[in-house]
């Protein structure tokens, strides 16, 4: 089984070819269809606040696009999930893929005018790898043994083992390059200030209302960005967000609610897009907490609700059932998970076998953002009763959920967006040292399979190893994943070259322009 993530030689070639072609970037084909008009302010909306600008550890759905406009990583990922140049104009690898050298573009500067050199790249990666620093990309990049500046423009990574996907891994959303000065200052300053190399620089930051970014006149891609400014307007009221978009006050809705999708698709002057991918909600049931420490209880829970009904009722059919594999079918190494049907009698039998003949009373906690979390919780509450689960649902504000429940609570609703690679998904959530390990599932065999797959350059062998890892996951059920949700986007039809790549989170916003007088 080969997938879109297999890299090694051809991705090295891709990096070199892009350089030879004048660093043609995704979006160029779109731009070729019309002459972009410079100027104007793009107004984007989002329903969640931007709690931090710290690109090392941000995790909010509105924080990622904000960071993507301010900061740059060494590489980016295009619509075919291939790594393409960004700060690095090219890269090369040794024969076995255990050493990579990235060459930076010349003349890159941070927003404050200071040069961006290999020293900044080295400092950023050392910060990511520092266990004393909260860095979400660490588990995805922990195969890095050493990182060193060869000279001002070249950075050499020596890996502890070969890793074919390394040029994709350097595009991680939390691996954007920060300056040495920023990393030497108190890191708390990164929460509210940002000095990146990206196409826009921050002008106004109000974490709950609006972030305004203005054009970086010194951006390294000549003539870009086309927009003068981008305003990210934050709407705690979802209905108000949709009304403002339909009235023309907002140009792009990055996250459209399922209930609004058809209405927006039918509206004049609006373009909508539905993109299958790996977005999912998951039931987190901590393995170190009763009753979830018994796999029979977890399996009972997996049989206690109707997945197709959840797809139909909660996400308006805009997705498909998932059967507890966190790797969506769009990912090259995904295996088909056995289908599970709603079977309350089988669930009750498992609970009886586990010592709960009278059923189980539990509390399920859901954040109020995105709204789908609480909707799933309530639907499962109602369906799981006949299966022996007496579920109390508690919905709380997202900030409270993050501080009190996330990665701590015994039973809650998680929510995850697309990741770039299978390795990134597994090491973000399920290996014993995962960045956001919240299930308390520790399985040394799983860890070993994922590590071996990462270090294997043979595509067939990698598929076998990832398949074995997924089979362990499906056996032990660290999570229950009811469905995969399509990514839904809407923009006014005078917004040109708007391209989102859900699996990488890249916006390529420097290509965007407004076709207005």
Short mmCIF file of C-alpha atoms in Angstrom, two decimals:
data_model
loop_
_atom_site.label_atom_id
_atom_site.label_comp_id
_atom_site.label_asym_id
_atom_site.label_seq_id
_atom_site.Cartn_x
_atom_site.Cartn_y
_atom_site.Cartn_z
CA UNK A 1 0.00 0.00 0.00
CA UNK A 2 1.54 3.25 -1.02
CA UNK A 3 0.30 6.61 0.06
CA UNK A 4 0.65 10.28 -0.61
CA UNK A 5 3.16 10.59 2.20
CA UNK A 6 5.85 8.40 0.78
CA UNK A 7 8.71 10.73 0.14
CA UNK A 8 12.38 10.03 0.25
CA UNK A 9 13.81 10.43 -3.25
CA UNK A 10 10.90 11.96 -5.03
CA UNK A 11 10.31 14.54 -2.33
CA UNK A 12 13.96 15.44 -2.35
CA UNK A 13 13.59 15.83 -6.10
CA UNK A 14 10.45 17.90 -5.58
CA UNK A 15 12.39 20.31 -3.44
CA UNK A 16 15.12 20.65 -6.01
CA UNK A 17 12.69 20.92 -8.92
CA UNK A 18 10.83 23.76 -7.29
CA UNK A 19 14.07 25.65 -6.96
CA UNK A 20 14.95 25.05 -10.58
CA UNK A 21 11.53 26.30 -11.66
CA UNK A 22 11.93 29.56 -9.79
CA UNK A 23 10.29 28.29 -6.60
CA UNK A 24 6.87 27.87 -8.15
CA UNK A 25 4.47 27.36 -5.27
CA UNK A 26 1.03 25.84 -5.04
CA UNK A 27 -1.51 28.39 -6.10
CA UNK A 28 0.59 29.56 -9.03
CA UNK A 29 -1.67 27.65 -11.42
CA UNK A 30 -4.67 29.45 -10.00
CA UNK A 31 -2.95 32.79 -10.24
CA UNK A 32 -2.13 32.15 -13.88
CA UNK A 33 -5.82 32.19 -14.73
CA UNK A 34 -6.27 35.87 -13.88
CA UNK A 35 -4.18 38.87 -13.02
CA UNK A 36 -4.30 39.44 -9.26
CA UNK A 37 -5.39 42.85 -8.06
CA UNK A 38 -3.35 44.20 -5.17
CA UNK A 39 -4.94 45.83 -2.17
CA UNK A 40 -7.95 45.45 0.06
CA UNK A 41 -8.67 43.92 3.43
CA UNK A 42 -9.84 40.33 3.73
CA UNK A 43 -12.16 39.67 6.66
CA UNK A 44 -12.13 36.09 7.93
CA UNK A 45 -14.31 34.73 10.70
CA UNK A 46 -13.84 32.06 13.30
CA UNK A 47 -15.92 30.90 16.23
CA UNK A 48 -13.12 30.30 18.72
CA UNK A 49 -10.84 32.77 20.42
CA UNK A 50 -7.12 33.03 19.79
CA UNK A 51 -5.75 32.30 23.22
CA UNK A 52 -2.08 32.52 22.29
CA UNK A 53 0.23 33.55 19.47
CA UNK A 54 2.93 31.16 20.66
CA UNK A 55 3.43 29.01 17.60
CA UNK A 56 5.35 26.41 19.61
CA UNK A 57 2.35 25.19 21.53
CA UNK A 58 -0.81 26.73 20.14
CA UNK A 59 -3.57 24.24 19.40
CA UNK A 60 -6.78 26.18 18.80
CA UNK A 61 -8.55 26.01 15.43
CA UNK A 62 -8.38 29.79 15.00
CA UNK A 63 -4.79 29.97 16.25
CA UNK A 64 -3.39 27.86 13.42
CA UNK A 65 -4.45 30.08 10.49
CA UNK A 66 -3.33 33.14 12.43
CA UNK A 67 0.10 31.60 12.98
CA UNK A 68 0.23 30.50 9.35
CA UNK A 69 -0.05 34.11 8.21
CA UNK A 70 2.61 35.39 10.62
CA UNK A 71 5.22 32.64 10.63
CA UNK A 72 6.90 30.35 8.12
CA UNK A 73 8.20 26.82 8.43
CA UNK A 74 11.06 25.35 6.44
CA UNK A 75 8.64 23.60 4.11
CA UNK A 76 4.93 23.61 3.40
CA UNK A 77 2.63 20.90 2.14
CA UNK A 78 0.57 21.25 -1.02
CA UNK A 79 -2.81 19.84 -2.03
CA UNK A 80 -1.25 16.50 -2.96
CA UNK A 81 0.42 16.30 0.43
CA UNK A 82 3.87 16.86 -0.99
CA UNK A 83 6.46 19.02 0.76
CA UNK A 84 7.31 22.18 -1.15
CA UNK A 85 9.82 24.95 -0.42
CA UNK A 86 9.01 27.77 1.95
CA UNK A 87 11.79 29.30 4.05
CA UNK A 88 13.98 26.55 2.67
CA UNK A 89 14.35 26.84 -1.08
CA UNK A 90 15.69 23.30 -1.40
CA UNK A 91 16.82 20.29 0.57
CA UNK A 92 18.77 17.10 0.05
CA UNK A 93 19.26 13.85 1.91
CA UNK A 94 21.91 11.19 2.22
CA UNK A 95 21.30 7.76 0.74
CA UNK A 96 19.49 6.20 3.67
CA UNK A 97 17.47 9.28 4.64
CA UNK A 98 19.12 9.81 8.02
CA UNK A 99 20.66 13.20 7.21
CA UNK A 100 18.91 16.17 5.62
CA UNK A 101 20.39 19.53 4.70
CA UNK A 102 18.03 22.46 4.09
CA UNK A 103 19.14 25.57 2.22
CA UNK A 104 17.40 28.80 3.19
CA UNK A 105 16.43 31.49 0.73
CA UNK A 106 18.74 34.48 0.75
CA UNK A 107 17.67 37.77 2.27
CA UNK A 108 14.83 36.58 4.52
CA UNK A 109 14.03 38.96 7.36
CA UNK A 110 11.79 38.85 10.38
CA UNK A 111 9.08 41.46 10.69
CA UNK A 112 11.34 43.64 12.84
CA UNK A 113 13.88 43.77 10.02
CA UNK A 114 16.46 41.44 11.50
CA UNK A 115 17.79 38.70 9.21
CA UNK A 116 16.53 35.12 9.49
CA UNK A 117 19.45 32.73 9.24
CA UNK A 118 20.31 29.14 10.00
CA UNK A 119 21.00 30.19 13.61
CA UNK A 120 17.30 30.94 14.04
CA UNK A 121 16.37 27.57 12.54
CA UNK A 122 18.75 25.79 14.89
CA UNK A 123 17.44 27.72 17.90
CA UNK A 124 13.83 26.95 16.98
CA UNK A 125 14.43 23.24 16.61
CA UNK A 126 16.43 23.08 19.81
CA UNK A 127 13.51 24.74 21.57
CA UNK A 128 11.08 22.23 20.05
CA UNK A 129 13.27 19.36 21.24
CA UNK A 130 13.83 20.83 24.72
CA UNK A 131 11.73 18.80 27.19
CA UNK A 132 11.51 21.84 29.46
CA UNK A 133 9.60 23.80 26.81
CA UNK A 134 6.00 23.11 25.87
CA UNK A 135 6.28 22.28 22.17
CA UNK A 136 3.57 20.40 20.33
CA UNK A 137 5.83 19.31 17.47
CA UNK A 138 8.35 17.53 19.71
CA UNK A 139 6.91 14.04 19.40
CA UNK A 140 6.65 14.45 15.63
CA UNK A 141 10.28 15.58 15.35
CA UNK A 142 11.96 13.66 18.12
CA UNK A 143 13.88 11.56 15.60
CA UNK A 144 16.23 14.57 15.28
CA UNK A 145 19.51 13.72 16.93
CA UNK A 146 21.39 16.91 16.14
CA UNK A 147 20.67 20.13 14.27
CA UNK A 148 23.54 22.35 13.29
CA UNK A 149 24.23 25.41 11.16
CA UNK A 150 26.61 24.57 8.32
CA UNK A 151 26.76 28.27 7.43
CA UNK A 152 24.26 31.14 7.43
CA UNK A 153 22.02 29.51 4.85
CA UNK A 154 22.44 25.77 5.36
CA UNK A 155 21.13 23.68 8.23
CA UNK A 156 21.96 20.03 8.70
CA UNK A 157 19.69 17.62 10.57
CA UNK A 158 21.09 14.29 11.67
CA UNK A 159 18.37 11.83 12.58
CA UNK A 160 18.54 8.98 15.06
CA UNK A 161 17.08 6.78 12.31
CA UNK A 162 16.08 7.22 8.69
CA UNK A 163 12.79 9.04 8.20
CA UNK A 164 11.37 9.30 4.71
CA UNK A 165 8.72 11.86 5.71
CA UNK A 166 11.12 14.32 7.31
CA UNK A 167 10.56 17.12 4.71
CA UNK A 168 6.84 16.80 5.49
CA UNK A 169 7.48 16.80 9.23
CA UNK A 170 9.29 20.14 8.96
CA UNK A 171 6.03 21.62 7.70
CA UNK A 172 4.37 20.89 11.05
CA UNK A 173 2.05 23.67 12.17
CA UNK A 174 3.98 24.06 15.41
CA UNK A 175 7.43 24.04 13.78
CA UNK A 176 7.46 27.56 12.42
CA UNK A 177 10.75 29.40 12.71
CA UNK A 178 11.21 31.88 15.56
CA UNK A 179 14.12 34.23 16.07
CA UNK A 180 16.98 33.58 18.46
CA UNK A 181 16.06 36.81 20.24
CA UNK A 182 12.46 35.73 20.76
CA UNK A 183 13.58 32.38 22.13
CA UNK A 184 16.08 33.99 24.49
CA UNK A 185 13.42 36.32 25.91
CA UNK A 186 10.85 35.04 28.42
CA UNK A 187 8.77 32.60 26.40
CA UNK A 188 5.57 33.98 27.92
CA UNK A 189 6.08 36.98 25.63
CA UNK A 190 5.28 34.70 22.70
CA UNK A 191 1.69 34.50 23.90
CA UNK A 192 0.92 38.08 22.96
CA UNK A 193 3.59 39.17 20.48
CA UNK A 194 4.84 37.66 17.26
CA UNK A 195 7.87 38.44 15.11
CA UNK A 196 7.69 36.09 12.16
CA UNK A 197 8.82 35.94 8.56
CA UNK A 198 5.36 35.36 7.08
CA UNK A 199 3.35 37.41 4.58
CA UNK A 200 1.52 39.35 7.30
CA UNK A 201 2.58 40.92 10.56
CA UNK A 202 0.42 41.53 13.55
CA UNK A 203 -1.03 44.97 14.16
CA UNK A 204 -3.84 44.36 16.66
CA UNK A 205 -4.34 41.40 18.97
CA UNK A 206 -7.55 41.06 20.96
CA UNK A 207 -7.75 37.36 21.75
CA UNK A 208 -11.53 37.33 22.11
CA UNK A 209 -12.64 39.74 19.40
CA UNK A 210 -10.34 40.45 16.49
CA UNK A 211 -6.80 40.06 15.23
CA UNK A 212 -5.67 42.44 12.50
CA UNK A 213 -2.66 41.62 10.38
CA UNK A 214 -1.09 43.92 7.84
CA UNK A 215 0.97 43.20 4.76
CA UNK A 216 4.64 42.43 5.25
CA UNK A 217 6.18 44.66 2.60
CA UNK A 218 9.44 42.72 2.88
CA UNK A 219 7.99 39.24 2.39
CA UNK A 220 10.45 37.10 0.50
CA UNK A 221 8.11 36.20 -2.40
CA UNK A 222 8.31 39.18 -4.79
CA UNK A 223 5.04 41.08 -5.21
CA UNK A 224 3.21 39.11 -2.57
CA UNK A 225 1.02 39.13 -0.59
CA UNK A 226 -1.59 40.94 -2.65
CA UNK A 227 -3.83 41.90 0.26
CA UNK A 228 -3.14 45.00 2.33
CA UNK A 229 -4.52 43.42 5.47
CA UNK A 230 -6.39 40.49 6.96
CA UNK A 231 -8.79 40.78 9.85
CA UNK A 232 -9.72 37.65 11.77
CA UNK A 233 -13.05 38.43 13.41
CA UNK A 234 -13.98 36.09 16.25
CA UNK A 235 -17.62 35.22 16.83
CA UNK A 236 -18.66 33.43 20.01
CA UNK A 237 -22.19 33.49 18.58
CA UNK A 238 -22.34 31.06 15.65
CA UNK A 239 -25.59 32.49 14.30
CA UNK A 240 -24.09 35.96 14.27
CA UNK A 241 -21.09 34.65 12.33
CA UNK A 242 -23.31 33.23 9.59
CA UNK A 243 -25.47 36.37 9.43
CA UNK A 244 -22.41 38.57 9.07
CA UNK A 245 -21.06 36.36 6.30
CA UNK A 246 -24.34 36.37 4.38
CA UNK A 247 -24.59 40.14 4.72
CA UNK A 248 -21.17 40.53 3.12
CA UNK A 249 -19.39 41.81 6.21
CA UNK A 250 -17.22 38.68 6.26
CA UNK A 251 -15.36 37.35 3.21
CA UNK A 252 -14.33 33.88 4.38
CA UNK A 253 -15.83 31.48 6.92
CA UNK A 254 -13.14 28.96 7.70
CA UNK A 255 -15.48 26.68 9.58
CA UNK A 256 -19.05 26.39 8.39
CA UNK A 257 -21.55 24.68 10.65
CA UNK A 258 -23.14 21.67 9.00
CA UNK A 259 -26.62 23.06 9.54
CA UNK A 260 -25.67 26.16 7.54
CA UNK A 261 -23.81 24.54 4.68
CA UNK A 262 -26.68 24.06 2.23
CA UNK A 263 -28.09 27.51 2.97
CA UNK A 264 -24.73 29.11 2.25
CA UNK A 265 -24.26 26.97 -0.87
CA UNK A 266 -27.54 28.28 -2.21
CA UNK A 267 -26.77 31.93 -1.44
CA UNK A 268 -25.87 34.38 -4.20
CA UNK A 269 -22.26 35.45 -4.38
CA UNK A 270 -21.01 32.60 -2.22
CA UNK A 271 -18.70 29.70 -3.02
CA UNK A 272 -18.63 26.70 -0.68
CA UNK A 273 -16.33 23.73 -0.49
CA UNK A 274 -16.66 20.33 1.16
CA UNK A 275 -13.42 18.46 1.66
CA UNK A 276 -13.23 14.92 3.10
CA UNK A 277 -10.38 14.44 5.50
CA UNK A 278 -9.34 13.38 8.94
CA UNK A 279 -11.33 15.70 11.24
CA UNK A 280 -12.92 13.74 14.07
CA UNK A 281 -14.44 13.93 17.52
CA UNK A 282 -13.31 11.24 19.91
CA UNK A 283 -14.51 9.86 23.19
CA UNK A 284 -11.59 10.01 25.58
CA UNK A 285 -11.84 7.28 28.24
CA UNK A 286 -8.74 7.32 30.38
CA UNK A 287 -7.14 3.92 30.69
CA UNK A 288 -5.91 4.71 34.20
CA UNK A 289 -9.43 5.39 35.54
CA UNK A 290 -12.32 3.07 36.37
CA UNK A 291 -14.46 1.89 34.69
CA UNK A 292 -12.49 2.66 31.51
CA UNK A 293 -9.48 0.60 32.57
CA UNK A 294 -11.45 -2.49 31.51
CA UNK A 295 -11.42 -2.93 27.73
CA UNK A 296 -14.77 -4.72 27.94
CA UNK A 297 -16.35 -1.48 29.14
CA UNK A 298 -14.72 0.42 26.29
CA UNK A 299 -15.96 -2.15 23.78
CA UNK A 300 -19.43 -1.89 25.27
CA UNK A 301 -19.33 1.87 24.78
CA UNK A 302 -18.29 1.36 21.15
CA UNK A 303 -21.48 -0.65 20.58
CA UNK A 304 -23.75 1.71 22.47
CA UNK A 305 -24.62 4.19 19.71
CA UNK A 306 -25.56 4.30 16.06
CA UNK A 307 -22.75 5.88 14.06
CA UNK A 308 -24.68 6.45 10.84
CA UNK A 309 -27.42 8.13 12.85
CA UNK A 310 -24.82 10.45 14.36
CA UNK A 311 -23.61 11.30 10.85
CA UNK A 312 -27.14 11.99 9.70
CA UNK A 313 -28.30 13.92 12.76
CA UNK A 314 -25.24 15.73 14.05
CA UNK A 315 -23.29 16.54 10.88
CA UNK A 316 -26.18 16.58 8.40
CA UNK A 317 -24.66 13.71 6.41
CA UNK A 318 -21.51 15.76 5.72
CA UNK A 319 -19.07 13.03 6.73
CA UNK A 320 -18.96 9.26 7.12
CA UNK A 321 -18.95 6.76 9.98
CA UNK A 322 -15.59 5.91 11.45
CA UNK A 323 -14.97 2.73 13.35
CA UNK A 324 -12.50 3.91 15.98
CA UNK A 325 -9.47 4.23 13.73
CA UNK A 326 -8.06 7.75 14.08
CA UNK A 327 -6.41 7.38 10.65
CA UNK A 328 -8.91 8.46 7.99
CA UNK A 329 -9.12 6.62 4.66
CA UNK A 330 -7.53 9.60 2.88
CA UNK A 331 -4.23 8.76 4.54
CA UNK A 332 -2.14 6.35 2.54
CA UNK A 333 -1.40 3.83 5.23
CA UNK A 334 -4.91 3.63 6.71
CA UNK A 335 -6.48 0.20 7.09
CA UNK A 336 -10.18 -0.59 6.90
CA UNK A 337 -11.55 -0.83 10.41
CA UNK A 338 -14.24 -3.49 10.96
CA UNK A 339 -17.70 -1.97 10.88
CA UNK A 340 -19.50 -1.65 14.22
CA UNK A 341 -23.27 -1.53 14.42
CA UNK A 342 -25.46 -0.31 17.24
CA UNK A 343 -25.96 -3.36 19.48
CA UNK A 344 -27.22 -2.45 22.97
CA UNK A 345 -27.75 -6.07 23.99
CA UNK A 346 -24.16 -7.00 23.15
CA UNK A 347 -23.01 -3.89 25.05
CA UNK A 348 -25.00 -4.89 28.14
CA UNK A 349 -23.54 -8.40 27.97
CA UNK A 350 -20.03 -6.93 27.95
CA UNK A 351 -20.82 -4.71 30.93
CA UNK A 352 -22.18 -7.72 32.84
CA UNK A 353 -19.04 -9.68 31.99
CA UNK A 354 -16.97 -6.76 33.27
CA UNK A 355 -18.82 -6.78 36.61
CA UNK A 356 -21.46 -4.13 35.90
CA UNK A 357 -24.72 -6.12 35.53
CA UNK A 358 -26.76 -3.08 36.55
CA UNK A 359 -25.02 -0.76 34.12
CA UNK A 360 -22.71 2.19 34.69
CA UNK A 361 -23.39 5.79 35.66
CA UNK A 362 -20.80 8.22 34.26
CA UNK A 363 -20.37 11.92 33.47
CA UNK A 364 -19.42 12.91 29.91
CA UNK A 365 -17.93 16.40 29.57
CA UNK A 366 -18.01 18.45 26.36
CA UNK A 367 -16.69 21.88 25.51
CA UNK A 368 -19.15 24.27 23.88
CA UNK A 369 -16.69 24.84 21.00
CA UNK A 370 -17.05 23.63 18.41
CA UNK A 371 -20.73 23.03 19.03
CA UNK A 372 -20.50 19.57 17.56
CA UNK A 373 -18.89 18.29 20.77
CA UNK A 374 -21.95 18.85 22.92
CA UNK A 375 -24.24 17.65 20.13
CA UNK A 376 -22.38 14.35 19.95
CA UNK A 377 -22.40 14.03 23.74
CA UNK A 378 -26.16 14.50 23.97
CA UNK A 379 -26.87 12.12 21.09
CA UNK A 380 -24.70 9.41 22.63
CA UNK A 381 -26.31 9.98 26.02
CA UNK A 382 -29.71 9.24 24.53
CA UNK A 383 -28.63 6.20 22.50
CA UNK A 384 -26.45 4.59 25.17
CA UNK A 385 -29.16 4.27 27.82
CA UNK A 386 -30.55 0.96 26.53
CA UNK A 387 -26.98 -0.36 26.41
CA UNK A 388 -26.54 0.12 30.16
CA UNK A 389 -24.83 3.51 30.25
CA UNK A 390 -26.50 6.16 32.40
CA UNK A 391 -24.67 9.24 31.09
CA UNK A 392 -24.82 12.72 32.59
CA UNK A 393 -23.66 15.31 30.05
CA UNK A 394 -21.90 18.46 31.25
CA UNK A 395 -21.20 21.19 28.69
CA UNK A 396 -18.83 23.97 29.66
CA UNK A 397 -17.11 27.02 28.13
CA UNK A 398 -14.11 26.10 26.05
CA UNK A 399 -11.58 27.90 28.24
CA UNK A 400 -12.85 26.05 31.32
CA UNK A 401 -12.73 22.78 29.42
CA UNK A 402 -9.11 23.38 28.42
CA UNK A 403 -7.99 24.25 31.94
CA UNK A 404 -9.99 21.67 33.91
CA UNK A 405 -10.84 18.72 31.67
CA UNK A 406 -8.62 18.36 28.62
CA UNK A 407 -5.88 15.76 29.18
CA UNK A 408 -7.14 15.25 32.75
CA UNK A 409 -10.77 14.19 32.80
CA UNK A 410 -11.79 10.53 32.77
CA UNK A 411 -14.49 10.79 30.09
CA UNK A 412 -14.85 13.68 27.66
CA UNK A 413 -15.26 14.66 24.04
CA UNK A 414 -12.08 15.52 22.16
CA UNK A 415 -11.87 17.14 18.74
CA UNK A 416 -8.98 16.94 16.30
CA UNK A 417 -8.24 18.38 12.90
CA UNK A 418 -6.23 16.94 10.06
CA UNK A 419 -2.61 16.01 10.54
CA UNK A 420 -0.07 15.89 7.77
CA UNK A 421 1.14 12.31 8.14
CA UNK A 422 0.12 9.04 9.73
CA UNK A 423 3.19 9.25 11.91
CA UNK A 424 2.20 12.75 12.99
CA UNK A 425 -1.28 11.59 13.96
CA UNK A 426 -0.10 8.62 15.97
CA UNK A 427 2.75 10.40 17.72
CA UNK A 428 0.57 13.38 18.51
CA UNK A 429 -2.01 11.30 20.37
CA UNK A 430 -1.25 7.66 21.00
CA UNK A 431 2.38 6.78 21.52
CA UNK A 432 3.42 6.71 25.15
CA UNK A 433 5.29 10.00 24.75
CA UNK A 434 2.75 11.65 22.43
CA UNK A 435 2.48 15.45 22.55
CA UNK A 436 -1.19 15.34 23.52
CA UNK A 437 -1.33 11.88 25.05
CA UNK A 438 -4.63 11.98 26.90
CA UNK A 439 -5.87 8.39 26.87
CA UNK A 440 -3.25 7.01 29.33
CA UNK A 441 -2.96 4.06 26.95
CA UNK A 442 0.63 2.85 27.14
CA UNK A 443 1.55 0.08 24.73
CA UNK A 444 5.21 -0.66 24.13
CA UNK A 445 4.48 -2.83 21.08
CA UNK A 446 2.49 0.01 19.49
CA UNK A 447 5.31 2.46 20.25
CA UNK A 448 7.82 0.10 18.68
CA UNK A 449 5.75 -0.44 15.52
CA UNK A 450 5.29 3.29 14.99
CA UNK A 451 8.99 3.96 15.57
CA UNK A 452 10.01 1.19 13.17
CA UNK A 453 7.57 2.40 10.50
CA UNK A 454 8.98 5.91 10.81
CA UNK A 455 12.51 4.60 10.25
CA UNK A 456 11.61 2.33 7.33
CA UNK A 457 12.04 3.57 3.78
CA UNK A 458 10.46 0.56 2.11
CA UNK A 459 6.88 1.49 1.31
CA UNK A 460 5.45 -2.01 1.56
CA UNK A 461 7.14 -2.64 4.89
CA UNK A 462 5.89 0.67 6.24
CA UNK A 463 2.34 -0.24 5.30
CA UNK A 464 2.67 -3.54 7.16
CA UNK A 465 4.01 -1.86 10.28
CA UNK A 466 1.38 0.88 10.31
CA UNK A 467 -1.31 -1.75 9.76
CA UNK A 468 -0.10 -3.74 12.78
CA UNK A 469 -0.09 -0.57 14.89
CA UNK A 470 -3.64 0.27 13.84
CA UNK A 471 -4.80 -3.27 14.63
CA UNK A 472 -3.48 -2.86 18.19
CA UNK A 473 -5.31 0.45 18.46
CA UNK A 474 -8.55 -1.14 17.26
CA UNK A 475 -8.10 -4.01 19.72
CA UNK A 476 -7.52 -1.85 22.80
CA UNK A 477 -9.70 1.14 21.83
CA UNK A 478 -7.74 4.01 23.36
CA UNK A 479 -10.41 6.18 21.69
CA UNK A 480 -13.85 5.75 20.26
CA UNK A 481 -14.15 7.68 17.01
CA UNK A 482 -17.77 7.87 15.81
CA UNK A 483 -17.24 9.59 12.44
CA UNK A 484 -14.98 11.64 10.21
CA UNK A 485 -16.32 15.09 9.52
CA UNK A 486 -15.85 16.85 6.19
CA UNK A 487 -14.16 20.23 6.27
CA UNK A 488 -16.67 22.91 5.20
CA UNK A 489 -15.51 26.30 3.94
CA UNK A 490 -17.33 29.28 2.46
CA UNK A 491 -16.05 32.44 0.81
CA UNK A 492 -17.50 35.33 -1.13
CA UNK A 493 -17.05 34.67 -4.83
CA UNK A 494 -14.92 37.79 -5.29
CA UNK A 495 -12.21 36.23 -3.12
CA UNK A 496 -9.75 34.69 -5.55
CA UNK A 497 -7.14 31.97 -5.06
CA UNK A 498 -8.47 30.92 -1.67
CA UNK A 499 -6.90 27.49 -1.23
CA UNK A 500 -6.98 25.60 2.01
CA UNK A 501 -5.26 22.29 2.37
CA UNK A 502 -6.96 20.68 5.35
CA UNK A 503 -4.45 17.89 5.86
CA UNK A 504 -1.60 20.35 6.29
CA UNK A 505 -3.46 23.44 7.47
CA UNK A 506 -1.60 25.58 4.94
CA UNK A 507 -3.46 28.59 3.60
CA UNK A 508 -1.04 29.98 0.99
CA UNK A 509 -2.71 33.28 1.79
CA UNK A 510 -0.07 35.34 0.00
CA UNK A 511 -1.80 34.19 -3.23
CA UNK A 512 -5.23 35.48 -2.21
CA UNK A 513 -6.63 38.63 -3.78
CA UNK A 514 -9.93 40.46 -3.97
CA UNK A 515 -11.60 40.94 -7.34
CA UNK A 516 -13.21 44.23 -6.39
CA UNK A 517 -13.24 47.74 -7.75
#
